[in-house]
CSV table of C-alpha atoms and ligand atoms in Angstrom, one decimal:
chain,number,residue,atom,x,y,z
A,1,MET,CA,-0.2,-0.1,-0.2
A,2,PRO,CA,1.3,3.6,-0.8
A,3,MET,CA,2.6,5.9,2.3
A,4,THR,CA,-0.2,8.4,3.0
A,5,ALA,CA,0.1,11.5,4.6
A,6,GLN,CA,-0.8,11.7,8.3
A,7,PRO,CA,-2.7,14.4,9.9
A,8,SER,CA,-1.1,16.9,11.8
A,9,SER,CA,-2.4,18.2,15.1
A,10,SER,CA,-1.2,20.6,18.0
A,11,HIS,CA,-3.2,18.6,20.7
A,12,THR,CA,-3.1,21.8,22.9
A,13,LYS,CA,-6.3,23.6,22.3
A,14,ALA,CA,-9.7,22.7,21.3
A,15,PRO,CA,-9.7,21.1,17.8
A,16,SER,CA,-10.4,23.4,14.9
A,17,LEU,CA,-12.6,22.6,11.8
A,18,LYS,CA,-9.4,22.5,9.6
A,19,GLU,CA,-8.0,19.8,11.5
A,20,GLN,CA,-11.0,17.8,11.7
A,21,ILE,CA,-11.2,18.3,7.7
A,22,GLU,CA,-7.7,17.3,7.2
A,23,TRP,CA,-8.0,14.0,9.1
A,24,ALA,CA,-11.1,13.0,7.6
A,25,ALA,CA,-9.7,13.8,4.2
A,26,LEU,CA,-6.6,11.8,4.7
A,27,GLY,CA,-8.8,9.3,6.3
A,28,LEU,CA,-11.1,9.3,3.1
A,29,GLN,CA,-7.8,8.7,1.0
A,30,ARG,CA,-6.9,5.7,2.7
A,31,VAL,CA,-10.5,4.2,2.7
A,32,ALA,CA,-9.9,4.8,-1.2
A,33,GLN,CA,-6.7,3.1,-1.3
A,34,GLY,CA,-8.8,0.1,0.2
A,35,GLN,CA,-8.5,0.4,4.1
A,36,SER,CA,-11.7,0.0,6.2
A,37,ALA,CA,-12.6,3.3,8.0
A,38,ARG,CA,-12.4,1.3,11.3
A,39,ASP,CA,-8.7,0.6,10.7
A,40,VAL,CA,-8.2,4.2,9.5
A,41,VAL,CA,-9.5,5.5,12.8
A,42,THR,CA,-7.8,3.1,14.9
A,43,THR,CA,-4.5,4.3,13.7
A,44,TRP,CA,-5.5,8.0,15.1
A,45,PRO,CA,-4.2,8.9,18.5
A,46,THR,CA,-7.0,8.0,20.8
A,47,ALA,CA,-6.4,11.0,23.1
A,48,SER,CA,-6.5,13.6,20.7
A,49,PRO,CA,-9.3,15.9,20.7
A,50,VAL,CA,-9.5,15.9,16.9
A,51,ARG,CA,-10.4,12.2,16.7
A,52,PRO,CA,-14.3,12.3,17.4
A,53,GLY,CA,-14.9,15.3,15.2
A,54,ALA,CA,-12.6,13.9,12.4
A,55,GLN,CA,-14.2,10.4,12.9
A,56,ALA,CA,-17.7,11.6,12.5
A,57,LEU,CA,-17.1,13.7,9.6
A,58,LEU,CA,-15.2,10.6,7.8
A,59,TYR,CA,-18.2,8.7,8.3
A,60,THR,CA,-20.5,11.3,6.9
A,61,ALA,CA,-18.4,11.9,4.0
A,62,LEU,CA,-18.5,8.3,3.2
A,63,ARG,CA,-22.2,8.2,3.3
A,64,HIS,CA,-22.0,11.2,0.5
A,65,TRP,CA,-19.3,9.9,-1.5
A,66,GLY,CA,-21.4,9.2,-4.5
A,67,GLN,CA,-22.8,12.6,-4.6
A,68,THR,CA,-19.5,14.2,-3.8
A,69,ARG,CA,-17.6,12.4,-6.3
A,70,ALA,CA,-20.1,13.4,-9.0
A,71,VAL,CA,-20.0,17.0,-8.1
A,72,ILE,CA,-15.9,17.3,-8.1
A,73,ALA,CA,-16.2,15.7,-11.6
A,74,LEU,CA,-18.6,18.6,-12.7
A,75,LEU,CA,-16.4,21.5,-10.8
A,76,ALA,CA,-12.8,20.3,-11.9
A,77,LYS,CA,-12.1,19.7,-16.0
A,78,LYS,CA,-9.3,17.6,-14.7
A,79,LYS,CA,-9.5,14.8,-12.0
A,80,PRO,CA,-7.9,16.6,-9.1
A,81,GLN,CA,-4.6,14.7,-7.6
A,82,PRO,CA,-5.1,12.6,-4.2
A,83,PRO,CA,-5.5,14.0,-1.3
A,84,ILE,CA,-6.9,17.3,-2.9
A,85,ASP,CA,-9.9,15.6,-4.3
A,86,MET,CA,-10.5,13.9,-0.7
A,87,PHE,CA,-10.5,17.7,0.6
A,88,LEU,CA,-13.1,18.8,-1.8
A,89,ALA,CA,-15.3,15.8,-0.8
A,90,VAL,CA,-15.1,16.5,2.8
A,91,ALA,CA,-15.7,20.2,2.2
A,92,LEU,CA,-18.6,19.5,0.1
A,93,THR,CA,-19.8,16.9,2.8
A,94,LEU,CA,-20.2,19.9,5.2
A,95,LEU,CA,-21.7,21.9,2.7
A,96,LEU,CA,-24.4,19.2,1.8
A,97,GLU,CA,-25.2,17.2,4.9
A,98,PRO,CA,-28.3,18.9,6.5
A,99,GLN,CA,-28.4,17.2,9.8
A,100,GLY,CA,-24.7,17.4,10.6
A,101,VAL,CA,-23.1,20.3,12.8
A,102,SER,CA,-23.7,23.2,10.9
A,103,TYR,CA,-21.1,25.6,10.1
A,104,ALA,CA,-21.6,28.7,7.9
A,105,PRO,CA,-20.6,28.0,4.2
A,106,PHE,CA,-17.9,30.5,4.2
A,107,THR,CA,-16.5,28.9,7.6
A,108,VAL,CA,-16.3,25.4,5.7
A,109,VAL,CA,-14.7,27.3,2.5
A,110,ASN,CA,-12.1,29.1,4.7
A,111,GLN,CA,-11.3,26.2,6.9
A,112,THR,CA,-10.7,23.9,4.0
A,113,VAL,CA,-8.5,26.6,2.4
A,114,GLU,CA,-6.6,27.0,5.6
A,115,ALA,CA,-6.1,23.2,6.2
A,116,LEU,CA,-4.3,22.9,2.6
A,117,ARG,CA,-2.3,26.1,3.4
A,118,ARG,CA,-1.1,24.3,6.7
A,119,SER,CA,1.3,22.1,4.3
A,120,LYS,CA,4.0,22.7,1.5
A,121,LYS,CA,2.5,19.7,-0.3
A,122,TRP,CA,-0.7,21.0,-0.7
A,123,GLN,CA,-0.7,25.1,-0.5
A,124,ALA,CA,-0.6,25.5,-4.2
A,125,GLN,CA,-3.8,23.9,-4.7
A,126,ALA,CA,-5.7,25.9,-2.0
A,127,GLY,CA,-7.0,28.5,-4.7
A,128,PHE,CA,-8.1,25.7,-6.9
A,129,VAL,CA,-10.2,24.2,-3.8
A,130,ASN,CA,-11.5,27.7,-3.0
A,131,ALA,CA,-12.5,28.2,-6.5
A,132,CYS,CA,-14.2,25.0,-6.8
A,133,LEU,CA,-16.4,25.4,-3.4
A,134,ARG,CA,-17.2,29.1,-4.2
A,135,ARG,CA,-18.8,27.9,-7.6
A,136,PHE,CA,-20.5,24.9,-5.6
A,137,LEU,CA,-22.1,27.6,-3.3
A,138,ARG,CA,-23.4,29.8,-6.3
A,139,GLU,CA,-24.5,26.9,-8.7
A,140,ARG,CA,-25.5,24.5,-6.0
A,141,ASP,CA,-28.9,23.7,-7.3
A,142,THR,CA,-27.9,23.5,-11.0
A,143,LEU,CA,-24.9,21.1,-10.0
A,144,LEU,CA,-27.4,19.2,-8.1
A,145,SER,CA,-29.8,18.4,-10.5
A,146,ALA,CA,-27.2,17.9,-13.4
A,147,ILE,CA,-26.2,14.8,-11.5
A,148,ASP,CA,-29.5,13.6,-10.6
A,149,GLY,CA,-29.5,11.0,-13.4
A,150,ASP,CA,-26.4,9.3,-12.1
A,151,VAL,CA,-27.4,6.4,-9.7
A,152,ALA,CA,-24.2,6.5,-7.6
A,153,ALA,CA,-24.8,10.2,-6.7
A,154,ARG,CA,-28.3,10.0,-6.2
A,155,THR,CA,-28.0,6.9,-3.9
A,156,ASN,CA,-24.5,7.5,-2.6
A,157,HIS,CA,-23.9,3.6,-3.1
A,158,PRO,CA,-22.1,2.1,-6.2
A,159,ALA,CA,-24.1,1.2,-9.3
A,160,TRP,CA,-23.7,-2.3,-9.5
A,161,TRP,CA,-24.6,-2.6,-5.6
A,162,VAL,CA,-27.9,-0.7,-6.4
A,163,GLU,CA,-28.7,-3.1,-9.0
A,164,CYS,CA,-28.2,-6.1,-6.5
A,165,VAL,CA,-30.7,-4.6,-4.0
A,166,ARG,CA,-33.1,-3.4,-6.7
A,167,GLN,CA,-33.2,-6.9,-8.3
A,168,ASP,CA,-33.8,-8.6,-4.8
A,169,HIS,CA,-35.9,-6.1,-3.5
A,170,PRO,CA,-37.8,-4.6,-6.3
A,171,HIS,CA,-40.6,-2.7,-4.0
A,172,ASP,CA,-38.3,-1.6,-1.3
A,173,TRP,CA,-34.9,-1.0,-2.8
A,174,GLU,CA,-34.8,2.8,-2.7
A,175,ARG,CA,-35.9,2.7,1.2
A,176,ILE,CA,-33.5,0.1,2.0
A,177,LEU,CA,-30.8,2.4,0.3
A,178,GLU,CA,-32.0,5.3,2.3
A,179,ALA,CA,-32.1,3.3,5.5
A,180,SER,CA,-28.5,2.4,4.6
A,181,ASN,CA,-27.5,5.9,4.6
A,182,ALA,CA,-29.0,6.8,8.0
A,183,ARG,CA,-27.7,6.5,11.6
A,184,ALA,CA,-28.2,3.1,13.4
A,185,PRO,CA,-29.4,3.2,16.8
A,186,LEU,CA,-27.2,1.8,19.9
A,187,THR,CA,-28.6,-1.4,21.1
A,188,LEU,CA,-27.1,-3.4,23.9
A,189,ARG,CA,-27.7,-7.1,24.8
A,190,VAL,CA,-28.1,-7.4,28.7
A,191,ASN,CA,-25.9,-10.2,30.0
A,192,VAL,CA,-28.8,-12.0,31.7
A,193,ALA,CA,-26.5,-14.4,33.2
A,194,ARG,CA,-25.1,-11.2,35.3
A,195,ILE,CA,-28.1,-9.0,35.6
A,196,ASP,CA,-31.8,-9.4,34.7
A,197,ARG,CA,-32.9,-6.8,31.7
A,198,ASP,CA,-35.5,-5.0,33.6
A,199,ALA,CA,-33.0,-4.4,36.5
A,200,TYR,CA,-30.5,-3.2,33.9
A,201,LEU,CA,-33.2,-0.9,32.2
A,202,ALA,CA,-33.7,0.6,35.6
A,203,LEU,CA,-30.1,1.2,35.9
A,204,LEU,CA,-30.0,3.1,32.8
A,205,THR,CA,-33.0,5.1,33.7
A,206,GLY,CA,-31.4,6.0,37.2
A,207,ALA,CA,-28.3,7.1,35.1
A,208,GLY,CA,-30.6,9.3,33.1
A,209,VAL,CA,-29.9,7.1,29.8
A,210,GLU,CA,-33.3,7.0,28.0
A,211,ALA,CA,-33.8,3.2,26.5
A,212,ILE,CA,-36.4,0.9,25.7
A,213,PRO,CA,-36.7,-3.1,26.0
A,214,VAL,CA,-36.4,-5.0,22.6
A,215,LEU,CA,-36.5,-8.8,22.4
A,216,GLU,CA,-35.9,-11.0,25.1
A,217,ALA,CA,-32.5,-9.4,26.5
A,218,GLY,CA,-32.1,-6.1,24.6
A,219,VAL,CA,-32.2,-2.4,25.4
A,220,MET,CA,-32.4,0.0,22.3
A,221,LEU,CA,-30.9,3.6,23.6
A,222,ARG,CA,-32.6,6.4,22.3
A,223,LYS,CA,-29.2,8.5,21.9
A,224,ALA,CA,-25.8,7.2,21.4
A,225,VAL,CA,-23.4,7.5,24.2
A,226,ASP,CA,-20.0,6.2,25.1
A,227,VAL,CA,-20.5,2.6,26.2
A,228,ARG,CA,-17.8,2.9,28.5
A,229,ASP,CA,-19.5,5.4,30.5
A,230,LEU,CA,-22.7,3.2,31.0
A,231,PRO,CA,-23.4,1.2,34.0
A,232,GLY,CA,-21.9,-2.2,34.3
A,233,TYR,CA,-19.5,-1.9,31.3
A,234,ALA,CA,-16.5,-3.1,33.3
A,235,GLN,CA,-18.7,-5.5,35.0
A,236,GLY,CA,-19.6,-7.2,31.8
A,237,TRP,CA,-23.6,-6.6,32.6
A,238,PHE,CA,-24.0,-5.9,28.7
A,239,SER,CA,-22.5,-6.3,25.1
A,240,VAL,CA,-23.3,-3.9,22.1
A,241,GLN,CA,-25.4,-5.9,19.6
A,242,ASP,CA,-28.0,-5.0,17.0
A,243,ALA,CA,-31.5,-6.3,17.8
A,244,ALA,CA,-31.3,-8.3,14.4
A,245,ALA,CA,-28.3,-10.4,15.3
A,246,GLN,CA,-30.0,-11.0,18.9
A,247,ARG,CA,-32.2,-13.7,17.6
A,248,ALA,CA,-29.4,-16.1,16.6
A,249,ALA,CA,-29.3,-17.8,20.3
A,250,ALA,CA,-33.1,-18.1,20.8
A,251,LEU,CA,-33.6,-19.4,17.1
A,252,LEU,CA,-30.7,-22.2,17.4
A,253,LEU,CA,-31.3,-23.2,20.9
A,254,GLY,CA,-34.9,-22.6,21.5
A,255,GLY,CA,-35.9,-25.9,19.7
A,256,CYS,CA,-32.5,-27.9,21.3
A,257,GLY,CA,-33.7,-28.3,25.1
A,258,ARG,CA,-36.4,-31.0,24.5
A,259,SER,CA,-34.3,-33.9,23.7
A,260,GLN,CA,-31.3,-33.1,26.2
A,261,GLN,CA,-30.5,-35.9,28.8
A,262,GLU,CA,-29.4,-34.2,32.2
A,263,SER,CA,-26.0,-35.5,32.2
A,264,GLN,CA,-24.9,-34.8,28.9
A,265,PRO,CA,-24.6,-31.2,27.7
A,266,LEU,CA,-25.4,-30.3,24.1
A,267,LEU,CA,-22.1,-30.2,22.1
A,268,ILE,CA,-22.5,-26.8,20.0
A,269,LEU,CA,-20.1,-25.1,17.4
A,270,ASP,CA,-20.0,-21.5,16.6
A,271,ALA,CA,-18.3,-21.9,13.6
A,272,CYS,CA,-17.7,-18.5,12.8
A,273,ALA,CA,-17.3,-16.9,16.0
A,274,ALA,CA,-15.1,-13.7,16.4
A,275,PRO,CA,-15.2,-11.3,18.0
A,276,GLY,CA,-17.7,-13.5,20.0
A,277,GLY,CA,-21.0,-11.5,20.1
A,278,LYS,CA,-23.1,-14.6,19.4
A,279,THR,CA,-21.0,-16.7,21.3
A,280,ALA,CA,-21.4,-15.0,24.3
A,281,HIS,CA,-25.2,-15.0,23.9
A,282,LEU,CA,-25.5,-18.8,23.2
A,283,LEU,CA,-23.8,-18.9,27.1
A,284,GLU,CA,-26.2,-16.1,28.2
A,285,TRP,CA,-29.3,-17.9,26.7
A,286,ALA,CA,-28.3,-21.3,28.0
A,287,ALA,CA,-27.8,-20.1,31.6
A,288,ALA,CA,-31.0,-18.0,31.3
A,289,HIS,CA,-32.9,-21.6,30.4
A,290,GLN,CA,-30.9,-23.8,32.1
A,291,LEU,CA,-29.7,-25.6,29.2
A,292,HIS,CA,-26.5,-27.5,29.9
A,293,ILE,CA,-24.1,-26.9,26.8
A,294,GLU,CA,-20.7,-27.3,25.6
A,295,LEU,CA,-19.6,-24.7,23.5
A,296,ILE,CA,-16.7,-24.6,20.9
A,297,ALA,CA,-15.9,-21.1,19.5
A,298,MET,CA,-14.1,-21.7,15.9
A,299,GLU,CA,-12.4,-18.8,14.2
A,300,VAL,CA,-10.1,-18.9,11.4
A,301,ASP,CA,-8.2,-15.4,12.0
A,302,ALA,CA,-5.9,-15.9,15.0
A,303,GLN,CA,-5.7,-12.3,15.7
A,304,ARG,CA,-9.7,-11.8,15.8
A,305,ALA,CA,-10.1,-15.5,17.8
A,306,SER,CA,-8.1,-13.5,20.8
A,307,ARG,CA,-10.8,-11.0,20.8
A,308,ILE,CA,-13.2,-14.0,21.5
A,309,ALA,CA,-11.2,-14.7,24.8
A,310,ASP,CA,-11.3,-11.0,25.8
A,311,ASN,CA,-15.0,-10.4,25.3
A,312,MET,CA,-15.7,-13.9,27.3
A,313,GLN,CA,-13.4,-12.5,30.1
A,314,ARG,CA,-15.2,-9.3,30.2
A,315,LEU,CA,-18.4,-10.9,30.4
A,316,GLY,CA,-17.4,-13.5,33.1
A,317,PHE,CA,-17.4,-16.6,30.9
A,318,ASP,CA,-13.8,-17.4,31.3
A,319,GLY,CA,-13.4,-21.1,31.1
A,320,GLN,CA,-16.8,-21.8,29.9
A,321,LEU,CA,-15.9,-22.5,26.4
A,322,GLN,CA,-13.1,-23.9,24.0
A,323,VAL,CA,-11.7,-21.5,21.5
A,324,GLU,CA,-10.0,-23.0,18.5
A,325,VAL,CA,-8.5,-21.2,15.6
A,326,ALA,CA,-9.2,-23.3,12.6
A,327,ASP,CA,-10.9,-23.0,9.0
A,328,ALA,CA,-14.6,-24.2,9.3
A,329,ALA,CA,-14.5,-25.1,5.6
A,330,ASN,CA,-11.6,-27.5,6.0
A,331,THR,CA,-13.2,-29.8,8.6
A,332,GLY,CA,-10.8,-32.8,7.9
A,333,SER,CA,-7.8,-30.6,9.5
A,334,TRP,CA,-9.8,-30.4,13.1
A,335,GLN,CA,-12.7,-32.9,13.1
A,336,GLN,CA,-10.7,-35.4,15.1
A,337,PRO,CA,-8.6,-33.2,17.5
A,338,VAL,CA,-11.7,-31.1,18.0
A,339,LEU,CA,-14.4,-33.5,18.3
A,340,LYS,CA,-12.7,-36.5,19.4
A,341,GLY,CA,-15.1,-38.6,17.5
A,342,ARG,CA,-18.1,-37.1,18.4
A,343,LEU,CA,-20.9,-35.4,16.2
A,344,LEU,CA,-22.6,-32.1,17.0
A,345,ASP,CA,-26.1,-31.3,18.5
A,346,ALA,CA,-26.3,-27.8,17.0
A,347,VAL,CA,-24.2,-25.5,14.7
A,348,LEU,CA,-24.2,-21.7,14.5
A,349,LEU,CA,-22.8,-20.6,11.1
A,350,ASP,CA,-22.6,-16.7,11.0
A,351,ALA,CA,-21.1,-17.0,7.6
A,352,PRO,CA,-18.3,-14.5,6.4
A,353,CYS,CA,-20.6,-12.1,4.0
A,354,SER,CA,-20.8,-9.0,2.2
A,355,ALA,CA,-22.1,-7.2,5.1
A,356,SER,CA,-24.8,-5.5,3.1
A,357,GLY,CA,-26.9,-5.3,5.8
A,358,ILE,CA,-25.0,-3.1,8.1
A,359,VAL,CA,-23.7,-0.4,5.7
A,360,ARG,CA,-25.6,2.1,8.1
A,361,ARG,CA,-22.9,1.2,10.6
A,362,HIS,CA,-19.7,0.6,8.2
A,363,PRO,CA,-20.5,3.4,5.4
A,364,ASP,CA,-17.1,2.2,4.0
A,365,ILE,CA,-18.3,-1.2,3.0
A,366,ARG,CA,-20.2,-0.5,-0.2
A,367,TRP,CA,-17.2,1.4,-1.4
A,368,LEU,CA,-14.5,-1.1,-0.5
A,369,ARG,CA,-16.7,-4.3,-1.8
A,370,ARG,CA,-16.3,-5.4,-5.4
A,371,PRO,CA,-18.9,-7.4,-7.2
A,372,GLN,CA,-16.7,-10.3,-7.7
A,373,ASP,CA,-16.2,-10.6,-3.9
A,374,LEU,CA,-19.6,-11.6,-3.6
A,375,ASP,CA,-19.1,-14.5,-6.0
A,376,ALA,CA,-16.3,-15.8,-3.6
A,377,LEU,CA,-18.0,-15.1,-0.8
A,378,VAL,CA,-21.2,-16.8,-1.8
A,379,SER,CA,-18.7,-20.1,-2.7
A,380,ILE,CA,-16.9,-20.0,0.5
A,381,GLN,CA,-20.5,-19.8,2.5
A,382,ALA,CA,-21.7,-22.9,0.5
A,383,LEU,CA,-18.7,-24.9,1.1
A,384,ILE,CA,-18.6,-24.1,4.9
A,385,LEU,CA,-22.2,-25.1,5.1
A,386,LYS,CA,-22.0,-28.3,3.2
A,387,ASN,CA,-18.8,-29.5,5.4
A,388,LEU,CA,-20.4,-28.7,8.9
A,389,TRP,CA,-23.7,-30.3,7.7
A,390,ALA,CA,-21.7,-33.8,7.8
A,391,LEU,CA,-20.7,-33.1,11.4
A,392,LEU,CA,-24.2,-32.8,12.8
A,393,LYS,CA,-25.9,-35.5,14.5
A,394,PRO,CA,-29.2,-36.6,13.2
A,395,GLY,CA,-31.8,-34.8,14.5
A,396,GLY,CA,-29.5,-31.8,15.0
A,397,ARG,CA,-29.6,-28.1,14.0
A,398,LEU,CA,-27.7,-25.9,12.1
A,399,LEU,CA,-28.5,-21.9,11.8
A,400,TYR,CA,-27.1,-20.3,9.1
A,401,CYS,CA,-26.8,-16.6,9.2
A,402,THR,CA,-25.4,-13.4,7.5
A,403,CYS,CA,-25.7,-9.7,7.9
A,404,SER,CA,-26.6,-9.4,4.3
A,405,ILE,CA,-29.8,-8.5,2.3
A,406,PHE,CA,-28.5,-10.0,-1.1
A,407,HIS,CA,-30.4,-13.1,-1.7
A,408,ARG,CA,-27.3,-14.9,-3.2
A,409,GLU,CA,-26.0,-15.0,0.5
A,410,GLY,CA,-29.4,-15.7,2.3
A,411,GLN,CA,-32.5,-17.4,0.7
A,412,ASP,CA,-30.7,-18.7,-2.3
A,413,GLN,CA,-28.0,-20.4,-0.6
A,414,ILE,CA,-30.4,-22.2,2.0
A,415,ARG,CA,-32.7,-23.3,-1.3
A,416,GLN,CA,-29.9,-24.5,-3.1
A,417,PHE,CA,-28.6,-26.3,0.0
A,418,LEU,CA,-31.8,-27.9,0.7
A,419,ALA,CA,-32.2,-28.7,-3.2
A,420,GLN,CA,-28.8,-30.8,-2.6
A,421,HIS,CA,-29.4,-32.3,0.7
A,422,ALA,CA,-32.4,-34.8,1.1
A,423,ASP,CA,-31.7,-35.2,4.8
A,424,ALA,CA,-32.3,-31.4,5.7
A,425,THR,CA,-35.2,-29.6,6.0
A,426,GLN,CA,-36.2,-26.0,6.9
A,427,VAL,CA,-37.5,-25.4,10.1
A,428,GLY,CA,-39.8,-22.4,10.4
A,429,GLU,CA,-39.7,-19.3,7.7
A,430,LEU,CA,-36.5,-17.9,6.1
A,431,LEU,CA,-36.2,-14.7,8.0
A,432,GLN,CA,-35.0,-11.7,5.8
A,433,LEU,CA,-34.8,-8.6,8.0
A,434,LEU,CA,-34.0,-5.3,6.0
A,435,PRO,CA,-32.2,-2.3,7.6
A,436,GLY,CA,-34.4,0.3,9.5
A,437,GLY,CA,-37.2,-2.7,10.4
A,438,LEU,CA,-38.4,-2.2,6.8
A,439,GLU,CA,-39.9,-5.7,6.3
A,440,ALA,CA,-43.7,-6.2,6.4
A,441,MET,CA,-43.6,-7.2,10.3
A,442,PRO,CA,-40.5,-5.6,11.8
A,443,LEU,CA,-38.8,-7.4,14.5
A,444,VAL,CA,-38.4,-4.3,16.6
A,445,GLU,CA,-38.9,-0.8,15.7
A,446,ASP,CA,-35.1,-0.3,14.2
A,447,HIS,CA,-32.5,-2.9,13.5
A,448,ASP,CA,-29.5,-4.1,10.8
A,449,GLY,CA,-30.3,-6.0,8.0
A,450,PHE,CA,-29.9,-9.7,8.5
A,451,PHE,CA,-30.7,-13.2,7.0
A,452,TYR,CA,-31.6,-16.4,9.2
A,453,GLY,CA,-32.3,-19.8,7.9
A,454,LEU,CA,-32.6,-23.0,10.4
A,455,LEU,CA,-32.0,-26.3,9.1
A,456,GLN,CA,-32.7,-29.8,10.8
A,457,LYS,CA,-30.9,-33.0,9.9
A,458,ALA,CA,-33.4,-36.2,9.3
A,459,SER,CA,-33.1,-38.5,12.5
B,501,SAM,C1,-19.7,-12.5,10.7
B,501,SAM,S1,-18.1,-12.3,11.3
B,501,SAM,C2,-18.6,-13.4,12.8
B,501,SAM,C3,-19.3,-12.7,13.7
B,501,SAM,C4,-19.3,-13.5,15.4
B,501,SAM,N1,-20.1,-14.6,14.9
B,501,SAM,C5,-20.3,-12.3,16.2
B,501,SAM,O1,-21.5,-12.7,16.4
B,501,SAM,O2,-19.5,-11.5,16.9
B,501,SAM,C6,-17.4,-13.8,10.3
B,501,SAM,C7,-16.4,-14.4,11.1
B,501,SAM,O3,-16.0,-15.6,10.3
B,501,SAM,C8,-14.5,-15.7,10.2
B,501,SAM,N2,-14.4,-16.6,9.1
B,501,SAM,C9,-14.3,-16.4,7.8
B,501,SAM,N3,-14.0,-17.6,7.2
B,501,SAM,C10,-14.0,-18.5,8.1
B,501,SAM,C11,-13.7,-19.8,8.1
B,501,SAM,N4,-13.3,-20.5,6.7
B,501,SAM,N5,-13.4,-20.5,9.2
B,501,SAM,C12,-13.8,-19.9,10.2
B,501,SAM,N6,-13.9,-18.5,10.3
B,501,SAM,C13,-14.0,-18.1,9.3
B,501,SAM,C14,-14.2,-14.3,10.2
B,501,SAM,O4,-12.8,-13.9,10.3
B,501,SAM,C15,-15.1,-13.5,11.0
B,501,SAM,O5,-14.7,-13.3,12.0
């Protein structure tokens, strides 16, 4: 990856807008080079006062990147060199964003120009950027109507992505894209092995945090806060988890207890487990429902697998599961050492996917993915599903899920699997949840896009 300029900061006084613009523009450049926004932000100094504002600005710029790119193409005869194009994109975001912190347009222009003048490398371009932004302010309506026919500009998603959403959701595609550009609520899952959900809600109310109960163990906050400031963070009383993802534990374990013999725990594999959100939920759900389980959490990426252990420690589940770094698709390499001749009672397969259901939380995903990534993901999902199926006991259950709204990764995947496996039956309906709770009967008032398909093996 090419070296990219790092933002500069004095750190001694309140952050100025020009610093935030500079950080966000250089961050956007790194996303353009293929890095995730989260990774970019992780490299910024945690203690810097510039960081929160710059992060919000980077994420907002990603939500406007279709529109700002199209406007830049109209404003500049020749494509501006990076990172000048990114400074323009960030400044235009500030001029376009209706709900953001509002700065007077002249402040945005001046601060962008000032940000460029801070560096010898960019100062020669300050006049050009100034002229572009001032022209945008003069001709805003004309420029915006000139790009209205450009689908990527209008929806702020790449054209191929829009086409996938339109094909799969012909009636809702525009609302889905709009919801994918909105901000997501902060939802927690209370660790009911530690504290009752209603008792936790009362604690939140006492702390002045407005929240509503969702599903069996969730609470949705009315306003985003720093979760480290909430009651019980260090004690592991909750995890951050969207409501859509909070369906997994009950769907998989809800039907598993009936055949359980007292002495024998159910052997359960969480096959793609890091960072362990659903792993912990399986343990919490089992504890709350007196279900005796033996849980194996598997993850192919060793670094991500270490986060499972960290999370389990915070939540108080240390020593209550086995973490394995292994490739769930390559069952031959771990079946004997991990399962020791046993078959599984249940499998949670939270498969690697496009993440098309959670782009409102990760606005960079749509720009980072390529259409060919989808083909590769669909193939690996099918392979993991097929190979894990062979390790399931007769009568055992497998819950397949993805945080995707693309049918190829959801309903098509399950239908194809059922067509190829005579010993598999579908349990209940396939559940396609849409971002913003746009499905006909929403799970809760707001949640991410998600897919669930529950399968049972013939006895
Ligand atoms: C959707 S995330 C899982 C999220 C997790 N279940 C949770 O709720 O916190 C998918 C995970 O699968 C892992 N993964 C991808 N391919 C895998 C494979 N072949 N075997 C095991 N893990 C895999 C990824 O590294 C990623 O951590």
